Amino acid sequence: MKIREHDIIILGSGLAGLRAALQIAIEGKGKIDLAIVSKVQLMRSHSVSAEGGTAGAIRQDEGDSLELHAWDLIKGSDFLADQDAVWKYVNRMPYEILLLDRLGMPWSRRPDGKIATRYFGGQTFPRTAYAGDKTGFFAMQTLYDSLQKYTDRFTRYDEFFTTHIIVGEDKTFRAIVGIFLPEGETYVLRAKALIIATGSAIRMYGFTTMAFSGTGDGVAMAYRIGIPIKDMEFMQFHPTGIVPSGILLTEGARGEGGYLINNKGERFMKRYAEKFMELAPRDITSRAIMSEIEEGRGFKGPNNLDYVLLDIRHLGKEKILTRLPLVRELSMRLIGVDPIKEPIPIRPVAHYMMGGIDTDLEGRTIYEGIWAIGECACVSVHGANRLGSNATAECLAWGYFAGNDASKFVMEKELKELPTEKVENAQKEIEEILNKNGNENQYEIRKELWETMDKYVGVYRDKIGLEKALDKIRELKRRWKDIKILDKDLIYNTELMNAIELKNMLDLAEVVVEGALLREESRGAHYRRDFPKRDDENWLKHTIATYDQKEDKPKLDYKPVKILYWKPVERKY
Ligand SMILES: Cc1cc2nc3c(=O)[nH]c(=O)nc-3n(C[C@H](O)[C@H](O)[C@H](O)COP(=O)(O)OP(=O)(O)OC[C@H]3O[C@@H](n4cnc5c(N)ncnc54)[C@H](O)[C@@H]3O)c2cc1C
């Protein structure tokens, strides 16, 4: 086992991690020794595939405002967002978009040279800045490029699969443990502070837009050491996953004016969101598509993946080629459909996790020295339903906030002692998994998890389905203990890594389903057929899950939503 020491570890090199790294590299002025850890190559983090854009009220001279941005989010969240977090966030975002611009981000431009913006669902003003439909790729490149000025201030640990977060008895951060895959060696990285930026857990679904790396490792590791996780039942389904793969076609396609069409040739959104039409928020649009399909107005698709159509032909060739080149490329390469000439088959697809590690406004968790930011965190800006283009934005804003906060923190702190027994236990646990020689095939368990989540924990839910899902997940958790690992070498042992990722997804899926089962109302992305109304009297509260180690299951509790400026009203679009 090798031991290394740093001041701050950033666990995750997506947009949130890289933005925090840049902030620390600048703020630390050469006095902070930073480690950036990623289980994949740094630039293979999921964020490179973000497509449609990043929200921020940069056109206040033309009628947008911070208040409008905040109101859109709060209404979009079905009033579950914490309003102090939203206010902090909308205030920061214009700076973040302009900062990226100064750093060289190739934002798309208007004819007058200003940064172009477009509509995304649920917005009352077109406030999504974009770089064609490859925004995440360019934002990641820009941050990575900017970090190159400070290479003496950080160490990269690419392909370092983190398995444990080690804390002291006093609930302060001490170290992470993981396997450096190219060497096949277990490492302990000690530091004064940890920023968890490990992204999504939405890979617990089979039909999803998410990279295979989105297995919720950071959330699961935090949960298992006792950090509360919040609102996990709110999983977002994006309306336009291409059929049959589920690869995302950006909401930017509808932002540019694309239509959703059923088998009668109707723009059916008029029945569900008369004013906003295709640009209603994702929860409403996804339910509308599923209703069309269920009521026989969809098209028969392969593998039970019935669909409706996304039609952008009327936008014209030039707009499609300049504003939506990736939509065209994906559609042509994946299914041989050229959207300049034909509409594209799409259906709702699991996309984003609104919940995550519970944090305060700076991104701090309840443990001293541990922050969480980006998709793995829940501060909560998105509440029960995120508005598109606000995830990349949240990564940037909290990369900045937490980066600053952690920098100040480590300047005043000493490195604390390493709890060696806990480190040894972590190593033992890795070895135990490596040595598993049971009768179960982990890939079969993963497949059954995917089928269960897709079938019972989707756009529409009910008690019977959720109970079946919970039973199944508990059965899968038991079966996981009896898996067989054939590859006993630690060098690039993806079989071992997949087994640990599966354990993480199973633990978190249990939290998702328990939360969904108990929440007897419909709010945002959580729609219960048996409780179709929002119930503010009983359910205007966040779900908080903590790990009950003895029982190996979550204990659920609730905490109030911070309603400061805007009172909940009926949500109409
Ligand atoms: C296809 C797609 C398109 C999207 N488009 C948009 C968009 O246009 N606008 C928008 O606002 N949002 C968009 N989103 C959402 C947005 O992309 C994500 O929420 C955001 O990029 C998440 O960034 P992150 O930094 O939190 O995590 P990620 O980019 O997922 O990075 C996670 C990091 O954690 C590391 N990691 C994870 N587990 C471990 C471990 N065990 N050990 C070590 N390292 C680990 C990974 O290696 C990676 O570096 C999109 C999502 C999808 C799926």
Short mmCIF file of N, CA and C in Angstrom, two decimals, residues 496-550:
data_model
loop_
_atom_site.label_atom_id
_atom_site.label_comp_id
_atom_site.label_asym_id
_atom_site.label_seq_id
_atom_site.Cartn_x
_atom_site.Cartn_y
_atom_site.Cartn_z
N LEU A 496 -13.40 -6.26 -10.94
CA LEU A 496 -13.49 -5.84 -9.54
C LEU A 496 -14.16 -4.46 -9.44
N MET A 497 -13.72 -3.58 -10.32
CA MET A 497 -14.27 -2.21 -10.31
C MET A 497 -15.78 -2.25 -10.57
N ASN A 498 -16.19 -3.02 -11.54
CA ASN A 498 -17.63 -3.13 -11.85
C ASN A 498 -18.41 -3.70 -10.67
N ALA A 499 -17.79 -4.63 -9.95
CA ALA A 499 -18.48 -5.23 -8.80
C ALA A 499 -18.72 -4.18 -7.71
N ILE A 500 -17.71 -3.33 -7.48
CA ILE A 500 -17.86 -2.28 -6.45
C ILE A 500 -18.87 -1.24 -6.93
N GLU A 501 -18.80 -0.91 -8.22
CA GLU A 501 -19.79 0.05 -8.77
C GLU A 501 -21.21 -0.50 -8.62
N LEU A 502 -21.34 -1.78 -8.85
CA LEU A 502 -22.67 -2.40 -8.74
C LEU A 502 -23.18 -2.32 -7.30
N LYS A 503 -22.28 -2.57 -6.36
CA LYS A 503 -22.67 -2.46 -4.94
C LYS A 503 -23.14 -1.04 -4.65
N ASN A 504 -22.40 -0.06 -5.18
CA ASN A 504 -22.78 1.35 -4.96
C ASN A 504 -24.18 1.62 -5.53
N MET A 505 -24.42 1.13 -6.75
CA MET A 505 -25.73 1.38 -7.38
C MET A 505 -26.85 0.69 -6.62
N LEU A 506 -26.58 -0.52 -6.14
CA LEU A 506 -27.63 -1.24 -5.41
C LEU A 506 -28.00 -0.51 -4.12
N ASP A 507 -26.97 -0.06 -3.40
CA ASP A 507 -27.25 0.67 -2.15
C ASP A 507 -28.06 1.93 -2.43
N LEU A 508 -27.70 2.63 -3.51
CA LEU A 508 -28.40 3.89 -3.79
C LEU A 508 -29.79 3.64 -4.38
N ALA A 509 -29.92 2.58 -5.17
CA ALA A 509 -31.25 2.26 -5.73
C ALA A 509 -32.24 1.99 -4.59
N GLU A 510 -31.74 1.35 -3.54
CA GLU A 510 -32.61 1.09 -2.38
C GLU A 510 -33.11 2.41 -1.78
N VAL A 511 -32.21 3.38 -1.71
CA VAL A 511 -32.60 4.69 -1.16
C VAL A 511 -33.63 5.36 -2.08
N VAL A 512 -33.38 5.28 -3.40
CA VAL A 512 -34.30 5.89 -4.37
C VAL A 512 -35.71 5.31 -4.18
N VAL A 513 -35.77 3.98 -4.13
CA VAL A 513 -37.08 3.33 -4.12
C VAL A 513 -37.78 3.52 -2.78
N GLU A 514 -37.03 3.43 -1.69
CA GLU A 514 -37.66 3.68 -0.37
C GLU A 514 -38.23 5.08 -0.32
N GLY A 515 -37.46 6.04 -0.79
CA GLY A 515 -37.92 7.43 -0.77
C GLY A 515 -39.17 7.59 -1.63
N ALA A 516 -39.17 6.94 -2.80
CA ALA A 516 -40.30 7.05 -3.73
C ALA A 516 -41.55 6.39 -3.17
N LEU A 517 -41.33 5.30 -2.46
CA LEU A 517 -42.46 4.55 -1.90
C LEU A 517 -43.13 5.36 -0.78
N LEU A 518 -42.30 5.97 0.05
CA LEU A 518 -42.86 6.71 1.18
C LEU A 518 -43.49 8.03 0.74
N ARG A 519 -42.97 8.65 -0.32
CA ARG A 519 -43.48 9.96 -0.73
C ARG A 519 -44.81 9.78 -1.47
N GLU A 520 -45.88 9.89 -0.71
CA GLU A 520 -47.21 9.64 -1.27
C GLU A 520 -47.81 10.93 -1.83
N GLU A 521 -47.20 11.40 -2.86
CA GLU A 521 -47.67 12.57 -3.60
C GLU A 521 -46.98 12.54 -4.96
N SER A 522 -47.36 13.48 -5.84
CA SER A 522 -46.63 13.66 -7.10
C SER A 522 -46.04 15.06 -7.11
N ARG A 523 -44.73 15.10 -7.34
CA ARG A 523 -44.04 16.39 -7.35
C ARG A 523 -42.88 16.28 -8.34
N GLY A 524 -42.83 17.19 -9.30
CA GLY A 524 -41.73 17.19 -10.26
C GLY A 524 -41.61 15.84 -10.94
N ALA A 525 -40.39 15.31 -10.93
CA ALA A 525 -40.12 14.07 -11.66
C ALA A 525 -40.68 12.84 -10.96
N HIS A 526 -41.11 13.00 -9.72
CA HIS A 526 -41.68 11.85 -8.98
C HIS A 526 -43.20 11.88 -9.14
N TYR A 527 -43.71 11.00 -10.01
CA TYR A 527 -45.15 10.99 -10.27
C TYR A 527 -45.74 9.66 -9.83
N ARG A 528 -46.63 9.72 -8.84
CA ARG A 528 -47.29 8.51 -8.35
C ARG A 528 -48.69 8.45 -8.92
N ARG A 529 -48.98 7.40 -9.70
CA ARG A 529 -50.34 7.27 -10.26
C ARG A 529 -51.38 7.17 -9.15
N ASP A 530 -50.95 6.57 -8.00
CA ASP A 530 -51.90 6.40 -6.91
C ASP A 530 -52.01 7.65 -6.03
N PHE A 531 -51.13 8.60 -6.22
CA PHE A 531 -51.22 9.90 -5.51
C PHE A 531 -50.90 11.01 -6.52
N PRO A 532 -51.80 11.28 -7.45
CA PRO A 532 -51.43 12.13 -8.59
C PRO A 532 -51.31 13.63 -8.29
N LYS A 533 -51.60 14.04 -7.06
CA LYS A 533 -51.55 15.48 -6.75
C LYS A 533 -50.32 15.82 -5.90
N ARG A 534 -49.85 17.04 -6.06
CA ARG A 534 -48.82 17.54 -5.13
C ARG A 534 -49.50 17.81 -3.79
N ASP A 535 -48.81 17.47 -2.71
CA ASP A 535 -49.42 17.62 -1.38
C ASP A 535 -48.47 18.45 -0.50
N ASP A 536 -48.65 19.77 -0.59
CA ASP A 536 -47.73 20.65 0.15
C ASP A 536 -47.90 20.53 1.66
N GLU A 537 -49.10 20.20 2.07
CA GLU A 537 -49.33 20.13 3.51
C GLU A 537 -48.45 19.07 4.16
N ASN A 538 -48.36 17.93 3.49
CA ASN A 538 -47.60 16.82 4.09
C ASN A 538 -46.21 16.61 3.50
N TRP A 539 -45.98 17.07 2.27
CA TRP A 539 -44.77 16.64 1.57
C TRP A 539 -43.89 17.77 1.04
N LEU A 540 -44.13 18.98 1.48
CA LEU A 540 -43.21 20.05 1.07
C LEU A 540 -41.98 19.97 1.97
N LYS A 541 -41.19 18.92 1.74
CA LYS A 541 -40.00 18.69 2.59
C LYS A 541 -39.02 17.80 1.83
N HIS A 542 -37.77 17.94 2.24
CA HIS A 542 -36.71 17.12 1.62
C HIS A 542 -36.64 15.77 2.31
N THR A 543 -36.39 14.73 1.52
CA THR A 543 -36.12 13.41 2.10
C THR A 543 -34.64 13.32 2.43
N ILE A 544 -34.35 12.88 3.65
CA ILE A 544 -32.96 12.73 4.07
C ILE A 544 -32.73 11.25 4.42
N ALA A 545 -31.79 10.63 3.74
CA ALA A 545 -31.50 9.21 4.02
C ALA A 545 -30.14 9.08 4.68
N THR A 546 -30.11 8.36 5.80
CA THR A 546 -28.81 8.03 6.40
C THR A 546 -28.68 6.51 6.46
N TYR A 547 -27.45 6.07 6.43
CA TYR A 547 -27.20 4.63 6.36
C TYR A 547 -27.28 4.00 7.75
N ASP A 548 -28.12 2.99 7.86
CA ASP A 548 -28.21 2.24 9.11
C ASP A 548 -27.30 1.01 8.94
N GLN A 549 -26.11 1.12 9.55
CA GLN A 549 -25.09 0.10 9.32
C GLN A 549 -25.53 -1.28 9.81
N LYS A 550 -26.20 -1.27 10.97
CA LYS A 550 -26.62 -2.56 11.56
C LYS A 550 -27.59 -3.29 10.64
#
